Short mmCIF file of N, CA and C in Angstrom, two decimals:
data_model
loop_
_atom_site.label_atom_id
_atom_site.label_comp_id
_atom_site.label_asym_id
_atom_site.label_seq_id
_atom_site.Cartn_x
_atom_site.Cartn_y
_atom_site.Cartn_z
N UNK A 285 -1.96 5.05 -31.00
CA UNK A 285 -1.95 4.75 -29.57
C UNK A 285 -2.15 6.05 -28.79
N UNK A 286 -3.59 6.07 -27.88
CA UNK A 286 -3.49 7.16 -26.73
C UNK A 286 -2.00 7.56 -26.72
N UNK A 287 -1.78 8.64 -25.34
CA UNK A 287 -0.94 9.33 -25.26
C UNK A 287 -0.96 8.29 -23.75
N UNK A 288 -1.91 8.23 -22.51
CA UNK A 288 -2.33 7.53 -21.86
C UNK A 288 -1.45 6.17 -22.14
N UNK A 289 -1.60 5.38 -22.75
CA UNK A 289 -1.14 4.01 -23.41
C UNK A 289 0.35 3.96 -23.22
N UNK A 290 0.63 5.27 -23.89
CA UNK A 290 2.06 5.16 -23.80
C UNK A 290 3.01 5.20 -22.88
N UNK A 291 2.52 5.93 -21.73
CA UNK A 291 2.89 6.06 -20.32
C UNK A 291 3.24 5.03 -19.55
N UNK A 292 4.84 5.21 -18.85
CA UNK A 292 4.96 3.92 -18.07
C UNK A 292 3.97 3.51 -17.14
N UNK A 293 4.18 2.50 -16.43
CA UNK A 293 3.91 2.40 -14.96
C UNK A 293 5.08 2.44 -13.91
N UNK A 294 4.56 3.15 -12.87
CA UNK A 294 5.48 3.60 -11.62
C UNK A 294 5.54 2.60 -10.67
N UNK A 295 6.89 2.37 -10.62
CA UNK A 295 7.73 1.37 -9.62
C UNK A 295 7.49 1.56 -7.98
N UNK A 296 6.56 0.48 -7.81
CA UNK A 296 5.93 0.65 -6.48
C UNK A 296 6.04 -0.51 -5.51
N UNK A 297 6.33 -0.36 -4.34
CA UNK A 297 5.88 -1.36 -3.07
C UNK A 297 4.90 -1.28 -2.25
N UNK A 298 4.23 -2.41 -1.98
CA UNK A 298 3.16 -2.05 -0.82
C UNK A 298 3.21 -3.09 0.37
N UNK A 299 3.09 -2.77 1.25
CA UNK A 299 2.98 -3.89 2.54
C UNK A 299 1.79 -4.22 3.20
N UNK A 300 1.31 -4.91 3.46
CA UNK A 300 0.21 -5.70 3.97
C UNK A 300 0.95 -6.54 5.57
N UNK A 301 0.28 -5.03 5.99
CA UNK A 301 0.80 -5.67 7.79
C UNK A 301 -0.01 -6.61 8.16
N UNK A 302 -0.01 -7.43 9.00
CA UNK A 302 -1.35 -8.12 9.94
C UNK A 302 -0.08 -8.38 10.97
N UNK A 303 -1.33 -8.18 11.78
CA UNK A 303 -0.98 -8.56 13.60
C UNK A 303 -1.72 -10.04 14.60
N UNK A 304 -1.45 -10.01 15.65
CA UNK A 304 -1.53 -11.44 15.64
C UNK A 304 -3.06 -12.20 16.20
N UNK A 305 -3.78 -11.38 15.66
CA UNK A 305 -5.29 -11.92 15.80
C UNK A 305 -5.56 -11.81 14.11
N UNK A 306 -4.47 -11.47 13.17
CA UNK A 306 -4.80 -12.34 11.71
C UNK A 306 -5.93 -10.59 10.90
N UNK A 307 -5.14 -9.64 11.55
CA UNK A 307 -5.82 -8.52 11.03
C UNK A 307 -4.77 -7.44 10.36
N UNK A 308 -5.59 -7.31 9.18
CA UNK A 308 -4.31 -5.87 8.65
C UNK A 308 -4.71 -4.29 8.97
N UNK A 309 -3.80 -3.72 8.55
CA UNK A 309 -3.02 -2.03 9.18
C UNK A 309 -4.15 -1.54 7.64
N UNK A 310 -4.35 -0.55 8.36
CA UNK A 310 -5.06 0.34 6.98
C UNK A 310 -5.06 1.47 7.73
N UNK A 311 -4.48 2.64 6.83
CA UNK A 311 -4.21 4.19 7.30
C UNK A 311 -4.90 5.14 6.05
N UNK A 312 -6.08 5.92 6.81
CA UNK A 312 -6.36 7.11 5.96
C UNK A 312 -5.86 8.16 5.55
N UNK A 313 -5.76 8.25 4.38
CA UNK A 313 -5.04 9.03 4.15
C UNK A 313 -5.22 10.26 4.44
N UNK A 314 -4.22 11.31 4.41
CA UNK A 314 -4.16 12.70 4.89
C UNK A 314 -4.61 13.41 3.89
N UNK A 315 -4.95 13.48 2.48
CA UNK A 315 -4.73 14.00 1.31
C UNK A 315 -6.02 13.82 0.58
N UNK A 316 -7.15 12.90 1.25
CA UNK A 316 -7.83 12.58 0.57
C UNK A 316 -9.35 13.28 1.00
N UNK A 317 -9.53 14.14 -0.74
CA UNK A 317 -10.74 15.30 0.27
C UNK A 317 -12.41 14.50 0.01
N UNK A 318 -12.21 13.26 -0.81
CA UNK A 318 -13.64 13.27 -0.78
C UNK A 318 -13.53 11.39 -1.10
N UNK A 319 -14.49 10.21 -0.05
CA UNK A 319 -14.62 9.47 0.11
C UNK A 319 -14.51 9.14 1.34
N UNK A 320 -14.10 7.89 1.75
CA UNK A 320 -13.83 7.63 3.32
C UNK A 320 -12.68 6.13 3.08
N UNK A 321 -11.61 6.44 2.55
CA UNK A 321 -10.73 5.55 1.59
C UNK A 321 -9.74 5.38 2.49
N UNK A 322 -9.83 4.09 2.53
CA UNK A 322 -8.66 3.36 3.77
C UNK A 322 -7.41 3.07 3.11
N UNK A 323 -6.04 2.93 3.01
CA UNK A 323 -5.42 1.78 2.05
C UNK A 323 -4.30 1.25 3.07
N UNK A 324 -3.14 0.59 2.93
CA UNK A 324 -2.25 -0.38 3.26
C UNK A 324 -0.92 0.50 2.80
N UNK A 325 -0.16 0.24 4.08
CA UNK A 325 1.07 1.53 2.97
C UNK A 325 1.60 1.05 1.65
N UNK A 326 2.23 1.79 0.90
CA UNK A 326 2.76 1.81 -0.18
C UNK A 326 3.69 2.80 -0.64
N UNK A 327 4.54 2.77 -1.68
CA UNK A 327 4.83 4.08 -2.60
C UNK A 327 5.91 3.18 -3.21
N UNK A 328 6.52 4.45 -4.09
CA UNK A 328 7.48 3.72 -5.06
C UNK A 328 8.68 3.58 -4.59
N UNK A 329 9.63 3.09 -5.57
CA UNK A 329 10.61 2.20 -5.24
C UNK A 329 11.47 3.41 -5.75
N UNK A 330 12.62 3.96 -4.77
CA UNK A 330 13.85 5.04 -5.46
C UNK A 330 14.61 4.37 -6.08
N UNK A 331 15.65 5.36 -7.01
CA UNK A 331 16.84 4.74 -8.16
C UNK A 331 17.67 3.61 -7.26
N UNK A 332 17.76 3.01 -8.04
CA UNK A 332 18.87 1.42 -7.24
C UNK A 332 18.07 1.26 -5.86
N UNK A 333 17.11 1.36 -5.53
CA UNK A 333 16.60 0.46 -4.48
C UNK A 333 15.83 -0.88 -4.69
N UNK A 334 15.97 -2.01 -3.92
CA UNK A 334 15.65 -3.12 -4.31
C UNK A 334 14.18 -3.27 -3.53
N UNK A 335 13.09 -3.69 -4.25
CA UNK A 335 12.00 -4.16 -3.61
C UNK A 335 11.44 -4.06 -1.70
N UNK A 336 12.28 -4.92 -1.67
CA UNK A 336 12.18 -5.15 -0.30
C UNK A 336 12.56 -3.78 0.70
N UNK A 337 13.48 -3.37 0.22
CA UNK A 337 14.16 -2.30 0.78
C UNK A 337 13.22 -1.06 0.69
N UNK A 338 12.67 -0.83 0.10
CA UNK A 338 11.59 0.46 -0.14
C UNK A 338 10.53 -0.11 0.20
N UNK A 339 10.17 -1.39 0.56
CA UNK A 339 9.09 -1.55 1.38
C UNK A 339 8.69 -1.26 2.58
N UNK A 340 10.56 -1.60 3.16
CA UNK A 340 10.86 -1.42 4.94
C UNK A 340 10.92 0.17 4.97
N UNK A 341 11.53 1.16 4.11
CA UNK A 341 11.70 2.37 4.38
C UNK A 341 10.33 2.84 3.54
N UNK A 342 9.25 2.73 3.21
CA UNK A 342 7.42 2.75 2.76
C UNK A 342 6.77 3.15 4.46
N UNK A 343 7.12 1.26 4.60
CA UNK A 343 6.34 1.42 5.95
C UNK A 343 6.94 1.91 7.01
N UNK A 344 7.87 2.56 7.68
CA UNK A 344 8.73 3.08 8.29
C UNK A 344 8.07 4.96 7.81
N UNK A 345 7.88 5.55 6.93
CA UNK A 345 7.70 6.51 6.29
C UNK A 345 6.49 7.24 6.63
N UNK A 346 5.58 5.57 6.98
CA UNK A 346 4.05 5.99 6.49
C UNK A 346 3.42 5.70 8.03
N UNK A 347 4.07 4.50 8.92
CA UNK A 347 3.37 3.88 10.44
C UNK A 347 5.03 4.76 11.34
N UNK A 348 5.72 5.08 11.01
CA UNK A 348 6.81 5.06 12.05
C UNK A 348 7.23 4.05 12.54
N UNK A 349 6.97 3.01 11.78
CA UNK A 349 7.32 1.19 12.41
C UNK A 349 8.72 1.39 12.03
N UNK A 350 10.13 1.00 13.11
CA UNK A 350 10.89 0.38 12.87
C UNK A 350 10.89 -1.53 12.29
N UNK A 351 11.91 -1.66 11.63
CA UNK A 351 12.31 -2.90 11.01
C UNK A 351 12.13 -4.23 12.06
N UNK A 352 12.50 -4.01 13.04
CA UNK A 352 12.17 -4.71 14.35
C UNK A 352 10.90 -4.74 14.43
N UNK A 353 9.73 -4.26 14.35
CA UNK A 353 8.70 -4.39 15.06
C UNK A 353 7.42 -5.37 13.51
N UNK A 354 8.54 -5.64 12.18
CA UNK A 354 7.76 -6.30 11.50
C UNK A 354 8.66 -7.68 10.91
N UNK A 355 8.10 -8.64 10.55
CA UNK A 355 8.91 -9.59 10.11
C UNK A 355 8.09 -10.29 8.48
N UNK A 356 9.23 -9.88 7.74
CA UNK A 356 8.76 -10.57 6.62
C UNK A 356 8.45 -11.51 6.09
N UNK A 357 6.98 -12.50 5.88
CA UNK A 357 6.86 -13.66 5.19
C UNK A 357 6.57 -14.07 3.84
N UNK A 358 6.23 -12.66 2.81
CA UNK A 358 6.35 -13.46 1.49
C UNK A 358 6.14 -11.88 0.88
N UNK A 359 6.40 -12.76 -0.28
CA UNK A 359 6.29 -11.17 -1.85
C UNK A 359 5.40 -11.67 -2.51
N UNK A 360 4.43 -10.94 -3.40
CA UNK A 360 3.58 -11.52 -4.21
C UNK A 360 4.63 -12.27 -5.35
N UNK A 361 4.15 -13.12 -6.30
CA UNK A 361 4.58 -13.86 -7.21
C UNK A 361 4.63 -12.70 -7.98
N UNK A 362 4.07 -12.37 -8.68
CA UNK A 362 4.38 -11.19 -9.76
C UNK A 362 4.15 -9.43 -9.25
N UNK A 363 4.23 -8.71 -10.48
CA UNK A 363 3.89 -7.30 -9.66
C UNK A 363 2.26 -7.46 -10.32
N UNK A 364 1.95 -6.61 -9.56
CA UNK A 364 0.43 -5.85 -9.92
C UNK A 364 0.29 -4.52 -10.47
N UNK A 365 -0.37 -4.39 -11.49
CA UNK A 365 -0.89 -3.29 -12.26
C UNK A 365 -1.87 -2.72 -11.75
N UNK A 366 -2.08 -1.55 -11.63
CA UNK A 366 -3.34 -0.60 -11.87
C UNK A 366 -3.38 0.73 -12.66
N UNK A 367 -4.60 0.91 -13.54
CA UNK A 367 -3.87 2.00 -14.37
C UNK A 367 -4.98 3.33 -13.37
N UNK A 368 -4.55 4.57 -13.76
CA UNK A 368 -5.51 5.77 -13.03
C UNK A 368 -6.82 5.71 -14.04
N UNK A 369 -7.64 6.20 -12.86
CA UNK A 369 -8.72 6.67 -13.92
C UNK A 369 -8.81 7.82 -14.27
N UNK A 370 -9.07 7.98 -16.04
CA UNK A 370 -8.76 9.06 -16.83
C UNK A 370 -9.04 10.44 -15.97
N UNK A 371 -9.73 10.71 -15.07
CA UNK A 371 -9.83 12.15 -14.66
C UNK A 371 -7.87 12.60 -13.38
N UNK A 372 -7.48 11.23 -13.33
CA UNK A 372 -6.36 11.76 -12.52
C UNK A 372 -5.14 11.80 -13.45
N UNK A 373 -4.84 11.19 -14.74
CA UNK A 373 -4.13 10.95 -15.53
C UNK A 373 -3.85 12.41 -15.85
N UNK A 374 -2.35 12.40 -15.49
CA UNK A 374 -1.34 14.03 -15.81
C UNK A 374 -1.71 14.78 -14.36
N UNK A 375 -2.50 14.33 -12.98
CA UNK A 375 -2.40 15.25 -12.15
C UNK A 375 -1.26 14.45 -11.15
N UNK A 376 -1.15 13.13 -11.23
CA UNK A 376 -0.58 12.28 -10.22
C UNK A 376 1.39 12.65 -10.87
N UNK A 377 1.99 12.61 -9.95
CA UNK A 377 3.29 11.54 -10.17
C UNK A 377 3.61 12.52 -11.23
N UNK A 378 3.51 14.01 -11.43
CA UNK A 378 4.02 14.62 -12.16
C UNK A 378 3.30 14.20 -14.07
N UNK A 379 2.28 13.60 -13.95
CA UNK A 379 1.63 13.25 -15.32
C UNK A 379 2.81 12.38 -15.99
N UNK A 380 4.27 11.78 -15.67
CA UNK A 380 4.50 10.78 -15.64
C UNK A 380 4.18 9.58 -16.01
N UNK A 381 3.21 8.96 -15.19
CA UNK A 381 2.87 7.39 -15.07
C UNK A 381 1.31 7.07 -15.55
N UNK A 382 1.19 6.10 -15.87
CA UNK A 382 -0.43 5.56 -16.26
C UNK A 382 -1.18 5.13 -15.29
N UNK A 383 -0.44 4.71 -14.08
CA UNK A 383 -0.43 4.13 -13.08
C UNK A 383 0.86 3.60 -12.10
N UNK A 384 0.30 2.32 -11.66
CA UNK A 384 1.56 1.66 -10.79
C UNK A 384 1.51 0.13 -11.19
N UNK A 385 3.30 -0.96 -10.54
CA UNK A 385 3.54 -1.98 -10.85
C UNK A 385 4.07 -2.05 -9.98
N UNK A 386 2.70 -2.83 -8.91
CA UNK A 386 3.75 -2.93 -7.34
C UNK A 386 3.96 -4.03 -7.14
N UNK A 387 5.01 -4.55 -6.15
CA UNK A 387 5.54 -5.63 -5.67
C UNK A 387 5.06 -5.36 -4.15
N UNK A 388 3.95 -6.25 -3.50
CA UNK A 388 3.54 -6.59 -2.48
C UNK A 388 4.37 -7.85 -1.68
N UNK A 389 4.39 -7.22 -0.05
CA UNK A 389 4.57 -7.69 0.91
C UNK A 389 4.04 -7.88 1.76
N UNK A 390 4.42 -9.67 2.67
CA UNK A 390 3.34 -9.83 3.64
C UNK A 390 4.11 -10.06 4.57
N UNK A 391 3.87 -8.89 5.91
CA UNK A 391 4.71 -8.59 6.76
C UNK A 391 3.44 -9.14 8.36
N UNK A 392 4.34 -9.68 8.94
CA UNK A 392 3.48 -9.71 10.30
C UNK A 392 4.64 -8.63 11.69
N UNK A 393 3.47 -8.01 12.27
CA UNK A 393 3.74 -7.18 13.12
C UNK A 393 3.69 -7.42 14.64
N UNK A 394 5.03 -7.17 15.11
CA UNK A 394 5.60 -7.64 16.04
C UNK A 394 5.74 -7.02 17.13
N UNK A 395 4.82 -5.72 17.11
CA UNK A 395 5.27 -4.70 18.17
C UNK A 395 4.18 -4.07 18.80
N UNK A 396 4.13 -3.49 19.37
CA UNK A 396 3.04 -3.14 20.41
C UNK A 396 2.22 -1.68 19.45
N UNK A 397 1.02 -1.62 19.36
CA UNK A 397 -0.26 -0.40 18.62
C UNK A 397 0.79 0.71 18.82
N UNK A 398 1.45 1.12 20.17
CA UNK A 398 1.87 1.84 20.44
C UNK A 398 3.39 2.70 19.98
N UNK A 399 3.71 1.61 19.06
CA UNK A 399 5.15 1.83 18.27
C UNK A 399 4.59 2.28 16.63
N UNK A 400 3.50 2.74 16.43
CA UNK A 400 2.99 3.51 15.07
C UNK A 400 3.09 5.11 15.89
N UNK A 401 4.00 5.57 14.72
CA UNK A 401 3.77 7.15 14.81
C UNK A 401 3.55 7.65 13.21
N UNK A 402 2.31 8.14 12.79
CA UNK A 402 1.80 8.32 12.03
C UNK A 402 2.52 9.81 11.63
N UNK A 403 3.18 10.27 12.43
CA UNK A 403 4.06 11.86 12.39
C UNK A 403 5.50 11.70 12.25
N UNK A 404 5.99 10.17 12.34
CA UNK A 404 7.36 10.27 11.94
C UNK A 404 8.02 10.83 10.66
N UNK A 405 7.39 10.90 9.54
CA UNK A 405 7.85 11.35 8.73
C UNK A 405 6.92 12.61 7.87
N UNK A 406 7.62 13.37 7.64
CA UNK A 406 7.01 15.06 6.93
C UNK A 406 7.43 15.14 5.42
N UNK A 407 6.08 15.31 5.19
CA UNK A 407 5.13 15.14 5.40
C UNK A 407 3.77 13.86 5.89
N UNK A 408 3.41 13.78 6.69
CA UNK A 408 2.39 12.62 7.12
C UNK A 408 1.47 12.43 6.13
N UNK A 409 1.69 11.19 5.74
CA UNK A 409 0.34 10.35 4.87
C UNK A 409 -0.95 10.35 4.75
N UNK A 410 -0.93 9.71 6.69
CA UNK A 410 -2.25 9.29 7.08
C UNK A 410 -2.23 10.07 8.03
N UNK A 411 -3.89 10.05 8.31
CA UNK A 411 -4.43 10.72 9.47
C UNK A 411 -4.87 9.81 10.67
N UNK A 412 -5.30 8.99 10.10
CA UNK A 412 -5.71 7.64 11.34
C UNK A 412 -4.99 6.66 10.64
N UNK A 413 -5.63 5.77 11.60
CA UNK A 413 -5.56 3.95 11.55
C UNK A 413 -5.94 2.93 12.10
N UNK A 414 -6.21 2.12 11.71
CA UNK A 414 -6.78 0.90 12.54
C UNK A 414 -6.55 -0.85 11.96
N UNK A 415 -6.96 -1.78 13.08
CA UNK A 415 -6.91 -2.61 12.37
C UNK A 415 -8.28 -3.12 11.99
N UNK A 416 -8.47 -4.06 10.38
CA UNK A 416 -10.09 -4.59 10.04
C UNK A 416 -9.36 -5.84 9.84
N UNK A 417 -10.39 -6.52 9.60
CA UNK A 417 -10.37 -7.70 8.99
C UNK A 417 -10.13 -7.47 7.30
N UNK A 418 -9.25 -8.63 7.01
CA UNK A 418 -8.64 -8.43 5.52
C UNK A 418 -9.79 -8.53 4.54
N UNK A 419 -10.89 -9.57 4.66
CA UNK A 419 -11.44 -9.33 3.83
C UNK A 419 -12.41 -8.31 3.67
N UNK A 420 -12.37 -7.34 4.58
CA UNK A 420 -12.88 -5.93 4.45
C UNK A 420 -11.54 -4.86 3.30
N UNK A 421 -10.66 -5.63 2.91
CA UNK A 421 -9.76 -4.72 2.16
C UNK A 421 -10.23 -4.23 0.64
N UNK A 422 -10.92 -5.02 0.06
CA UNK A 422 -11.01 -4.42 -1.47
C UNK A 422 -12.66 -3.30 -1.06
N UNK A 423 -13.03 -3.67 0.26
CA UNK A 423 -14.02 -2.57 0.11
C UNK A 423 -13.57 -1.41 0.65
N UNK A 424 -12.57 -1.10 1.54
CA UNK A 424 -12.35 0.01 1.84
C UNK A 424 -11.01 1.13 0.82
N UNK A 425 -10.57 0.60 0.24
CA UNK A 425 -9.84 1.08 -0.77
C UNK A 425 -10.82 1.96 -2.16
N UNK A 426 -9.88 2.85 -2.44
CA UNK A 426 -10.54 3.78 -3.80
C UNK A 426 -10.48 2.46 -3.97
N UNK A 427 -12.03 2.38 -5.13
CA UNK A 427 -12.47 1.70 -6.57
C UNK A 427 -11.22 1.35 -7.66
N UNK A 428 -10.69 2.04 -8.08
CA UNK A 428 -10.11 1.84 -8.72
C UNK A 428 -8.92 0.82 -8.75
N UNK A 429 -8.38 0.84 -7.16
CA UNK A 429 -7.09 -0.17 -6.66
C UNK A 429 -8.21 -0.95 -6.30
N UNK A 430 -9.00 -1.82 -6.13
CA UNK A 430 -10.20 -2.61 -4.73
C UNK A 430 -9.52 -4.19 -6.34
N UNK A 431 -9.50 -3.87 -7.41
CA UNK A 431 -9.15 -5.60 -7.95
C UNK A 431 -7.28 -5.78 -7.57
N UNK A 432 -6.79 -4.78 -7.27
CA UNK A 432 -5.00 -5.32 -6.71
C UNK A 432 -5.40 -5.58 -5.66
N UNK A 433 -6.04 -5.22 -4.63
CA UNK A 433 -6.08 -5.33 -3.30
C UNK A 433 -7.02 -6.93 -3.43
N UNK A 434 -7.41 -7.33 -4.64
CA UNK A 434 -8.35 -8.79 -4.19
C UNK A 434 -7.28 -9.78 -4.42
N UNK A 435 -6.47 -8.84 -5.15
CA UNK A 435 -5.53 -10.04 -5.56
C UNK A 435 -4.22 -10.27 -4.28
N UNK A 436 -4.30 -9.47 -3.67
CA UNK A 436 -3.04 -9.57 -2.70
C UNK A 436 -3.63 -10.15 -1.58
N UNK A 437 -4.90 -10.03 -1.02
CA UNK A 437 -5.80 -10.84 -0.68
C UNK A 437 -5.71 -12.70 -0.75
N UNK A 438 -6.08 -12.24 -2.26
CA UNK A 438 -6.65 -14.20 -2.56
C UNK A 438 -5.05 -14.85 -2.87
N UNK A 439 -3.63 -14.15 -2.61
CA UNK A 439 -2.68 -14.86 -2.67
C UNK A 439 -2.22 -14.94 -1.11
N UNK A 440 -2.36 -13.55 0.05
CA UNK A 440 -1.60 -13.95 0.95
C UNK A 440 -2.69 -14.51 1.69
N UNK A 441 -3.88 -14.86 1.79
CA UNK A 441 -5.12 -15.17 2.66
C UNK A 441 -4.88 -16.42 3.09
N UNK A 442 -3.80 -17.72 2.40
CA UNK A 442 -3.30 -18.88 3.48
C UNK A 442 -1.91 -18.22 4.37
N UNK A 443 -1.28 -17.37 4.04
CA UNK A 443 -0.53 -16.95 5.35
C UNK A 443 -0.57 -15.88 6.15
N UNK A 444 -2.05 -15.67 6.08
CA UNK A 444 -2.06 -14.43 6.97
C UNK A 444 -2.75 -15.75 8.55
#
């Protein structure tokens, strides 16, 4: 067995905002020197934190959204896998992980453009943001995540 193979996957949440013309949050990242790669917040889940809970303090981390300004309507049914592709494997996550096993959320947003501060937390993520239409999501994401993102898609796409 690879060395690759053997490697966990990293305990992750992601949220999938939409607002109320039925559109989701996508923030560029700050970090990213070559593409034009949108994604949906995310990151992992700390020791004894429960799902949900590292979702609200994710997106809080990544938009400056307080808990108030989103309301939760569903979790994906299972987690989602993605593994890295071999050229990032040992640079990510401390060479750690193979990838991630996230538990997605579908949050609708309740608060005015103007309650995102993309500087609330230091270091900042993203550099912009905007809202698209969802099914613009598996194209604006790295390649590599664009089949989790179809899948969080083709499950929350009757309640968005």
């Amino acid at each position: 067995m690879s060395r690759e193979k053997s490697l966990p996957y990293r305990p992750c949440v992601g949220v999938m905002l939409v607002n109320h013309r039925r559109q989701a949050f996508v923030g560029k990242r700050i970090d990213t020197k070559e593409g034009d790669w949108w994604q949906m917040p995310q990151g992992g889940i700390d020791e004894g934190e429960e799902p949900m809970q590292a979702a609200l303090r994710e997106l809080n981390e990544e938009t400056g959204l307080q808990s108030r300004h989103v309301s939760l309507i569903a979790q994906t049914r299972e987690e989602l896998l993605y593994d890295l592709p071999r050229e990032l494997l040992g640079k990510l996550w401390g060479g750690r992980y193979r990838g991630q096993r996230q538990h997605w959320f579908l949050a609708r947003f309740t608060g005015q453009d103007s309650d995102f501060n993309l500087a609330a937390h230091d270091p900042a993520e993203f550099c912009d943001w905007r809202w698209v239409d969802p099914e613009q999501l598996p194209q604006l994401i790295i390649p590599f995540k664009a089949q989790v993102y179809q899948a969080i898609l083709d499950e929350f796409r009757p309640l968005i």
